[in-house]
Coordinates of N, CA and C in Angstrom, one line a residue:
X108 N -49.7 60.6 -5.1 CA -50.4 59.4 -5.5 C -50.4 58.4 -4.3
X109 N -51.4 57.9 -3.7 CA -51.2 57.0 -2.8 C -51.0 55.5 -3.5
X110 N -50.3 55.2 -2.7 CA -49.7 53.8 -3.3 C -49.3 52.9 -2.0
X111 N -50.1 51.6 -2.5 CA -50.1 50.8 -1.3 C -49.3 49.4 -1.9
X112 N -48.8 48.5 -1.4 CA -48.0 47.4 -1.5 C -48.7 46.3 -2.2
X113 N -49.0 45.6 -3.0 CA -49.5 44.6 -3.6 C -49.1 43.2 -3.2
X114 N -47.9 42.7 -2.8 CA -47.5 41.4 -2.8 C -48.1 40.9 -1.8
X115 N -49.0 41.5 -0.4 CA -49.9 41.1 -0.1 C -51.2 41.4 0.4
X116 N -51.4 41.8 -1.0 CA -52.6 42.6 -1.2 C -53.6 41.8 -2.0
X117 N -54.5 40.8 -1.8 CA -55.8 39.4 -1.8 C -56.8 40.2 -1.9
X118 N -57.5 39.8 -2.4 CA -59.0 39.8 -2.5 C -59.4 38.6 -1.9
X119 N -60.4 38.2 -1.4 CA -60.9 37.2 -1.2 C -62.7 36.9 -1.4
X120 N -62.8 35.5 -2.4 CA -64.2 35.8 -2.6 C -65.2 35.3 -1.8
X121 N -65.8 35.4 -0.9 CA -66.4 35.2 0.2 C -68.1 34.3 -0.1
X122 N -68.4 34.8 -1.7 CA -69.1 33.9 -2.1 C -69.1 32.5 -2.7
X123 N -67.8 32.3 -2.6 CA -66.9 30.9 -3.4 C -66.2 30.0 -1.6
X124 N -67.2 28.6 -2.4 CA -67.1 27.9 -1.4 C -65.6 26.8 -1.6
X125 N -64.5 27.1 -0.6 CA -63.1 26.7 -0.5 C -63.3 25.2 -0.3
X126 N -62.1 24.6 -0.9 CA -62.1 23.3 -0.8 C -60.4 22.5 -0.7
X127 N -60.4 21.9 0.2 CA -59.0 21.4 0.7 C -58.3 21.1 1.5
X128 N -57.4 20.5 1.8 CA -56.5 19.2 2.5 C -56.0 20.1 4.0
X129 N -56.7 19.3 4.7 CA -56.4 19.9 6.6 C -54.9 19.4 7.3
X130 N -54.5 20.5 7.6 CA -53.0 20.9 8.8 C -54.5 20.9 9.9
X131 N -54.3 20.0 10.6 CA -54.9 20.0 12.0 C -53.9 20.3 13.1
X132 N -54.1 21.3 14.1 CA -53.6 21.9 15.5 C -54.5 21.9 15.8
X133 N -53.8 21.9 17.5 CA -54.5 22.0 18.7 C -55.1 23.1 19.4
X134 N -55.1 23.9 20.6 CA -55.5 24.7 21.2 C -54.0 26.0 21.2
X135 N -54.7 27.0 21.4 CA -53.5 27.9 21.7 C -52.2 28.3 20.8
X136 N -52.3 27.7 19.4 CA -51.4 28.3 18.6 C -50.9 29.6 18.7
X137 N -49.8 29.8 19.4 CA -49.1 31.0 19.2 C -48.6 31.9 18.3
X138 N -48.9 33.0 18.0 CA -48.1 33.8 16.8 C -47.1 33.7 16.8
X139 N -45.9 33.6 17.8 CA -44.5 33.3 17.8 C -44.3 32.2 17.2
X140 N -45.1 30.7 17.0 CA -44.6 29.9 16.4 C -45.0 30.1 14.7
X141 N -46.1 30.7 15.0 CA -47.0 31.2 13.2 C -46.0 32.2 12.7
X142 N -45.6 33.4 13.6 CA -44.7 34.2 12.7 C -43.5 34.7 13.6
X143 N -42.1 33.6 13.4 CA -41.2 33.9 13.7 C -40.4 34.5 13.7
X144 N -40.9 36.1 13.3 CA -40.0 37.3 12.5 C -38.7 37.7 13.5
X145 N -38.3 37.7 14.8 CA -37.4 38.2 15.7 C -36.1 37.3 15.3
X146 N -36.4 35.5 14.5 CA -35.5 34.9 13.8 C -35.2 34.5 12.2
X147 N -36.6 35.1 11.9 CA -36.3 35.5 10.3 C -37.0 36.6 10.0
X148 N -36.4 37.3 9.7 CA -36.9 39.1 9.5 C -37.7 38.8 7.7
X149 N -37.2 38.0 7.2 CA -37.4 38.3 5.8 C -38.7 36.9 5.3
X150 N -39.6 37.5 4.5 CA -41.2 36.2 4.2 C -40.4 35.4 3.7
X151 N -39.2 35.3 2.9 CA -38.3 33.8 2.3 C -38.2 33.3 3.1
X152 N -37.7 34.2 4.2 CA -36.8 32.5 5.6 C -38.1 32.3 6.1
X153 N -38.8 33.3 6.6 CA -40.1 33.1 7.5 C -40.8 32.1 6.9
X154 N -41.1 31.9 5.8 CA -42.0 30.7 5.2 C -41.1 29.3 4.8
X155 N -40.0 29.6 5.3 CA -39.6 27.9 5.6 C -39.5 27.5 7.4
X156 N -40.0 28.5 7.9 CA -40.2 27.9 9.6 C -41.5 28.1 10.1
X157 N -42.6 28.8 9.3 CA -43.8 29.0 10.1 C -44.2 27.2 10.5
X158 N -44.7 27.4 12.4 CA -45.7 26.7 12.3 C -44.6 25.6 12.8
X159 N -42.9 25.5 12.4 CA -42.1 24.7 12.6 C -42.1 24.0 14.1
X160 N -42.5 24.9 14.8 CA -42.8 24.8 16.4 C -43.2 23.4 16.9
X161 N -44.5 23.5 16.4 CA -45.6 23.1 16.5 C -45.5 21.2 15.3
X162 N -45.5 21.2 14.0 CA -45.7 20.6 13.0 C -43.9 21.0 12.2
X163 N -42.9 20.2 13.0 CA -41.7 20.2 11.6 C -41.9 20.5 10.1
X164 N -42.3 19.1 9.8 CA -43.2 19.0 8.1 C -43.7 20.1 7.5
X165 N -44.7 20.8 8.6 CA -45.5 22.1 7.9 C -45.1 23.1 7.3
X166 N -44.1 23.7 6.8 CA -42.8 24.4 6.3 C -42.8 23.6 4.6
X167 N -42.4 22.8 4.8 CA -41.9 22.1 3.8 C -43.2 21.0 3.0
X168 N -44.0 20.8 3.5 CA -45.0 20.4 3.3 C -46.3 20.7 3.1
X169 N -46.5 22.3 3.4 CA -48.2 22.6 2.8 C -48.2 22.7 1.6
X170 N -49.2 22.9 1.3 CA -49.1 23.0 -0.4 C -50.4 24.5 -0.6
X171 N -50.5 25.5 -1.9 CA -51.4 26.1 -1.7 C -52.8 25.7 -2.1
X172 N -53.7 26.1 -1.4 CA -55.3 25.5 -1.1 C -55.4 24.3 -0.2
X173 N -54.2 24.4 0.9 CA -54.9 23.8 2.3 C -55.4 24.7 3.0
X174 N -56.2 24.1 4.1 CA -56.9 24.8 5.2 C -56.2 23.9 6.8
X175 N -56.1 25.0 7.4 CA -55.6 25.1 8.6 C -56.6 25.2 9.5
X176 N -56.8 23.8 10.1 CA -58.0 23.6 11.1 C -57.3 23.7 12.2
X177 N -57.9 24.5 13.6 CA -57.2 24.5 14.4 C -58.3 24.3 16.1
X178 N -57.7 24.2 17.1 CA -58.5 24.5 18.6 C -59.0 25.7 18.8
X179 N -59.1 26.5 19.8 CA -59.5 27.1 20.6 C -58.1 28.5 21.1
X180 N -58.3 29.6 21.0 CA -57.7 30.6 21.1 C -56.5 30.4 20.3
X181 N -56.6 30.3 18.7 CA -55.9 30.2 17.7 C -55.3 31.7 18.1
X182 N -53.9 32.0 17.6 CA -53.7 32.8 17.2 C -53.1 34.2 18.3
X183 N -53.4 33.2 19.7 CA -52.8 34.1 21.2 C -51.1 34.4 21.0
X184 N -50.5 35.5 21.7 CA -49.6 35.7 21.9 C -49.7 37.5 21.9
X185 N -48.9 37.3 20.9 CA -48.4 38.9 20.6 C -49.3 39.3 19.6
X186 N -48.9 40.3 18.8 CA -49.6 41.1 18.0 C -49.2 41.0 16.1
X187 N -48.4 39.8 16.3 CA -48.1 38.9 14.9 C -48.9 38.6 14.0
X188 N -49.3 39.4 12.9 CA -49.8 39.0 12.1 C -49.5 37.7 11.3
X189 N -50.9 37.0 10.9 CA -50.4 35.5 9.9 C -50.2 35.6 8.5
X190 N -50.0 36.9 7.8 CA -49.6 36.7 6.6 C -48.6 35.5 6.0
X191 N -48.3 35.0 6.6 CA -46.9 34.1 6.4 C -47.7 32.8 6.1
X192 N -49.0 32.7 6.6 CA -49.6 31.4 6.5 C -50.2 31.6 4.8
X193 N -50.6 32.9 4.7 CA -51.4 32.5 3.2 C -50.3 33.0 2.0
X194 N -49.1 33.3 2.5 CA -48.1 33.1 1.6 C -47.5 32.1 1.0
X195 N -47.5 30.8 2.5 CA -47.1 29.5 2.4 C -48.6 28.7 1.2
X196 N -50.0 29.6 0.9 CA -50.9 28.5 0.4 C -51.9 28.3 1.2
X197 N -51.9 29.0 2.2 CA -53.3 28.4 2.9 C -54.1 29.4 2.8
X198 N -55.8 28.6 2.1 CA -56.6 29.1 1.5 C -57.4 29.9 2.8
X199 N -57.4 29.2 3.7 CA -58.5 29.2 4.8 C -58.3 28.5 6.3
X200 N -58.4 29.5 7.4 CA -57.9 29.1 8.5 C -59.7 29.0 9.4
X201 N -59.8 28.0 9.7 CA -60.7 27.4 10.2 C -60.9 26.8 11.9
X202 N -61.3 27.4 12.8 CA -60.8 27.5 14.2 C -61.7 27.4 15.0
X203 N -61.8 26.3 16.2 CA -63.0 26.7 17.4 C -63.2 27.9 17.7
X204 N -62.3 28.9 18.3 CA -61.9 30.4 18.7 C -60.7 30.9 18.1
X205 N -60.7 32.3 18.2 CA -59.2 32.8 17.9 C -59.0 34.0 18.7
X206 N -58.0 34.7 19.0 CA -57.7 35.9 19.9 C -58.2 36.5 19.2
X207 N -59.0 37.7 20.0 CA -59.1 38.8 19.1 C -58.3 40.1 18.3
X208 N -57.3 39.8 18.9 CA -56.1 40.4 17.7 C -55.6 40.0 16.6
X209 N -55.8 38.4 16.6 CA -55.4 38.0 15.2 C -56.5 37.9 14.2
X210 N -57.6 38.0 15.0 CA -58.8 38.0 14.1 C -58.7 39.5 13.6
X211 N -58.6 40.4 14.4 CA -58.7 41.7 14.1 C -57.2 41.7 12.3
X212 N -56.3 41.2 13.0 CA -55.1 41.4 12.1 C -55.4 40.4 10.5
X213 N -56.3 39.3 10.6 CA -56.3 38.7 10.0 C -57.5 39.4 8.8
X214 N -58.4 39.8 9.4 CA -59.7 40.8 9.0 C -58.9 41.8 7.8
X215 N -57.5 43.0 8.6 CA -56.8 43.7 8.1 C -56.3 43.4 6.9
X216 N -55.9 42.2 7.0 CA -55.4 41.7 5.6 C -56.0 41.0 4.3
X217 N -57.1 40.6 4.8 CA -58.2 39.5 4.1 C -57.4 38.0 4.1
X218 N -57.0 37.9 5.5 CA -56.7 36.5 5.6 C -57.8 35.3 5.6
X219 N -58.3 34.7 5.4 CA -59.5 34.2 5.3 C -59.5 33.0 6.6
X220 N -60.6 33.3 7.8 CA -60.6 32.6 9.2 C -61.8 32.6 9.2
X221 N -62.6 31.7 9.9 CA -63.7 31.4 9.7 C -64.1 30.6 11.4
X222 N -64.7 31.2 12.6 CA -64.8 30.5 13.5 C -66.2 29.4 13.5
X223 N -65.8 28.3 14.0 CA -66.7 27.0 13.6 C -66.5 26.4 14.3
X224 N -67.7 26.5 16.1 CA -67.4 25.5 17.0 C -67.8 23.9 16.3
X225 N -66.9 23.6 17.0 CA -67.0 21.8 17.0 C -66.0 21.3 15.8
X226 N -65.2 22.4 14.9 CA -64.8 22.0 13.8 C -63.5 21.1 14.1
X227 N -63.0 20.9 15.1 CA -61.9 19.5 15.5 C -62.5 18.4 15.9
X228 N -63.7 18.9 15.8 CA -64.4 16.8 15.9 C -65.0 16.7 14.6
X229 N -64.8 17.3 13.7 CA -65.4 16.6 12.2 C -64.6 16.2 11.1
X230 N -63.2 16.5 11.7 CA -62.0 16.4 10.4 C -60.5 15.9 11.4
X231 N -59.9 15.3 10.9 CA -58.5 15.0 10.9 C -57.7 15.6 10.2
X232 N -56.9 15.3 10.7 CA -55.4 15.7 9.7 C -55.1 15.0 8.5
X233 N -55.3 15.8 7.1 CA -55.1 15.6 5.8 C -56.4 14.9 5.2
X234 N -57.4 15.2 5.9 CA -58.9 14.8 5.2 C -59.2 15.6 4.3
X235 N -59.8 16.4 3.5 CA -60.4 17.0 3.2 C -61.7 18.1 3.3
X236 N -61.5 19.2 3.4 CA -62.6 20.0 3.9 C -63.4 20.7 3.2
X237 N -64.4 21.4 3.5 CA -64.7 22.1 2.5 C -65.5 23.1 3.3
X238 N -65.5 24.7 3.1 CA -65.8 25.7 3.7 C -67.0 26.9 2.6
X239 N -68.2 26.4 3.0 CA -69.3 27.1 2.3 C -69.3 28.4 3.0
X240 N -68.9 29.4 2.6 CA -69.6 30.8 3.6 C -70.7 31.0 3.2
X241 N -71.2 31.3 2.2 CA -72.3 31.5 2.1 C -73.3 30.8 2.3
X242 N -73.1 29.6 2.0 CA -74.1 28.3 2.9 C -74.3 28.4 4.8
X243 N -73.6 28.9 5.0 CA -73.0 29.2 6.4 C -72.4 28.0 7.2
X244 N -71.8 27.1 6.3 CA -71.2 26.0 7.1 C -70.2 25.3 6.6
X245 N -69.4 24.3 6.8 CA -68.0 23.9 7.0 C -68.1 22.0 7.1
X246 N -67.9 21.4 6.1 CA -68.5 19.8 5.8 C -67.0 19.3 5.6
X247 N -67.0 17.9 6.0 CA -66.2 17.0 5.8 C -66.9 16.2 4.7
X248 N -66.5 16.4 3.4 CA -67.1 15.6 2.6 C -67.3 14.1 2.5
X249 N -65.9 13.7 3.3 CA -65.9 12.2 3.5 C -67.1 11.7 4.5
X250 N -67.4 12.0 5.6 CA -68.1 11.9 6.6 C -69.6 12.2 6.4
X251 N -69.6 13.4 5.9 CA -70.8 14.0 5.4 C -71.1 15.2 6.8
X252 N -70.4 15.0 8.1 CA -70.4 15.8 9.1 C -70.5 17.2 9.0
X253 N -71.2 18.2 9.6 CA -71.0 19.8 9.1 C -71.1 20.4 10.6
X254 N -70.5 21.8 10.0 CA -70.5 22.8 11.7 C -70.9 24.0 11.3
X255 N -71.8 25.2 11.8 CA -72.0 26.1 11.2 C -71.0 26.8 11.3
X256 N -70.5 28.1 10.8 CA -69.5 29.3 10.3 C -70.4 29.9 11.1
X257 N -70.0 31.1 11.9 CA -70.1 32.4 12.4 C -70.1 33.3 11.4
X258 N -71.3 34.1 11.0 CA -71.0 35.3 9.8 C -70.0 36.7 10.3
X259 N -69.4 36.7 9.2 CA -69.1 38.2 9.7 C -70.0 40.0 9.6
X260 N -69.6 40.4 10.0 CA -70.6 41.6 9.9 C -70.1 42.2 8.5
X261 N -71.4 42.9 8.2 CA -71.1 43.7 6.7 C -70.2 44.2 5.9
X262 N -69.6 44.8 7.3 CA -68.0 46.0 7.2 C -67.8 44.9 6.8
X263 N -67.5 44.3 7.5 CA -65.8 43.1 8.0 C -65.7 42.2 6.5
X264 N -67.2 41.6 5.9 CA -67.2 41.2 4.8 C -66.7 42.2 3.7
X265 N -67.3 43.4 3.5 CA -66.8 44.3 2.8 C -65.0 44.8 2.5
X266 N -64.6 44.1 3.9 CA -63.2 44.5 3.8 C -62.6 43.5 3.3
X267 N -63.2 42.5 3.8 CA -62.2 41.1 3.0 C -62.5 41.1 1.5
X268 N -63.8 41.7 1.2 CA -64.2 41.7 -0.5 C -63.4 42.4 -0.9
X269 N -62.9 43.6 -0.9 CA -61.7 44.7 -1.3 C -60.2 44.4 -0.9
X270 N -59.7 43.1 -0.1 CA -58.8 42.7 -0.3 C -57.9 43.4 1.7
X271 N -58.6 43.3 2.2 CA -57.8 43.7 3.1 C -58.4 45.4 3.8
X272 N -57.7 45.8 5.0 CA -58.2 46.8 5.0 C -57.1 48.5 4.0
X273 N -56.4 48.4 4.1 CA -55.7 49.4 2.9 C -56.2 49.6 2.2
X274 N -56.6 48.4 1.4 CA -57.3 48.3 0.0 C -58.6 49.1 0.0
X275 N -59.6 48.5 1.3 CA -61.0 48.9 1.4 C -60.6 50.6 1.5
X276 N -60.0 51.3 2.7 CA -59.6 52.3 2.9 C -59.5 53.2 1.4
X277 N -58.6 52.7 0.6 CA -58.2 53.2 -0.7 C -59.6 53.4 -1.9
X278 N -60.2 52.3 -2.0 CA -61.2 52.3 -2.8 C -62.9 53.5 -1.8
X279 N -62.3 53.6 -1.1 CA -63.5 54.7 -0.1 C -63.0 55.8 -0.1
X280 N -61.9 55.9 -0.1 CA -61.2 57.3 -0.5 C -61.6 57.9 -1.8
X281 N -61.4 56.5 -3.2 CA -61.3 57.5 -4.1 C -62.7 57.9 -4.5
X282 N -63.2 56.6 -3.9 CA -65.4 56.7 -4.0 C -65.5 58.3 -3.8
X283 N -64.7 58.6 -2.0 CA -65.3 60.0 -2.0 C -65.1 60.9 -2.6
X284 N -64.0 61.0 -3.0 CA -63.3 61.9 -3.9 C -63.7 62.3 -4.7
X285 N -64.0 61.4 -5.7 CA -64.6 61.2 -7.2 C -66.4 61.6 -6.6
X286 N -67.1 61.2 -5.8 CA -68.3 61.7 -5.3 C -68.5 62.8 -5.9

C-alpha cells in the first residue's frame, strides 16, 4: 500500500482569493534563515526560529493567514525547503522573484508563492493584502493599489490542486491503475 505522510500534506485552492496581514522582507531571503534545520532538526524548535535571522518577532508573532511579502530572489541559498513557513500559518508567500529551487520546492509541496513584480511598493508591513489568483492580481485593499500575479502553468496548478507533488503523483498512479 503506498502511503505517503499527511502532516504536510495541503491542498491548496487556487480559485479562492487569500486575504491577510503582511511580514514584509527585503531582497535575498535565505533558506538558512527560513529553515534552520542544522540547529533545530525537529518542525517544534524550527518554528520557533524561522525567519529569526532576519525579523526576531516573526517566530513568535505570525499568526495563521498572514502573507509573507517579500524582495527579489526570495528563497536563495541552499536547497531548504519552506515548509516551516506554512506550518507557522502563512497562507501565502508573495515575492518580486524567487530562486528557482525554492520555487521548484515550494511547487513540490503546495506551498502557496505567487511572483508579483512591483509587490513591495504597494504594501507595508502589517497592512493588509489580498491575493486574487484567479483575477490574476494582488491588491492592497487600503490603497486600492494592484500588481499582476504571474500564472502558473497547468501541471504546476494541477499539483498545487492535489496538494503537493506526492499527492498529485499518488492520485495519477491510482487514475492509471484503476484505468
Amino acid at each position: 500500500k503506498l502511503r505517503i505522510r499527511v502532516r504536510y500534506s495541503m491542498s491548496f485552492d487556487l480559485d479562492k482569493a487569500i486575504k491577510g496581514r503582511v511580514w514584509k522582507f527585503g531582497d535575498s531571503v535565505e533558506t538558512d534563515a527560513i529553515n534552520p534545520y542544522y540547529q533545530y532538526p525537529m518542525m517544534e524548535e524550527l518554528k520557533l526560529h524561522t525567519l529569526e535571522a532576519y525579523r526576531p518577532e516573526f517566530p513568535r508573532e505570525v499568526k495563521a493567514g498572514d502573507i509573507l511579502v517579500a524582495g527579489r530572489n526570495f528563497g536563495c541559498g541552499s536547497s531548504r525547503p519552506g515548509l516551516v513557513l506554512r506550518e507557522v500559518g502563512i497562507a501565502a508567500i508573495v515575492v518580486e522573484s524567487v530562486s528557482r529551487l525554492f520555487m521548484r520546492n515550494s511547487v513540490a509541496r503546495a506551498m502557496p508563492i505567487f511572483i508579483a513584480p512591483g509587490i513591495t511598493g504597494i504594501v507595508n508591513d502589517g497592512e493588509t493584502l489580498e491575493v486574487d489568483y484567479p483575477a490574476g492580481i494582488v491588491r492592497n485593499p487600503a490603497s486600492g493599489a494592484s500588481v499582476s500575479i504571474r500564472r502558473f502553468p497547468p501541471l504546476i496548478e494541477r499539483i498545487v490542486k492535489a496538494g503537493g507533488l506526492p499527492e498529485f503523483a499518488r492520485q495519477r498512479y491510482l487514475a492509471e491503475k484503476n484505468a
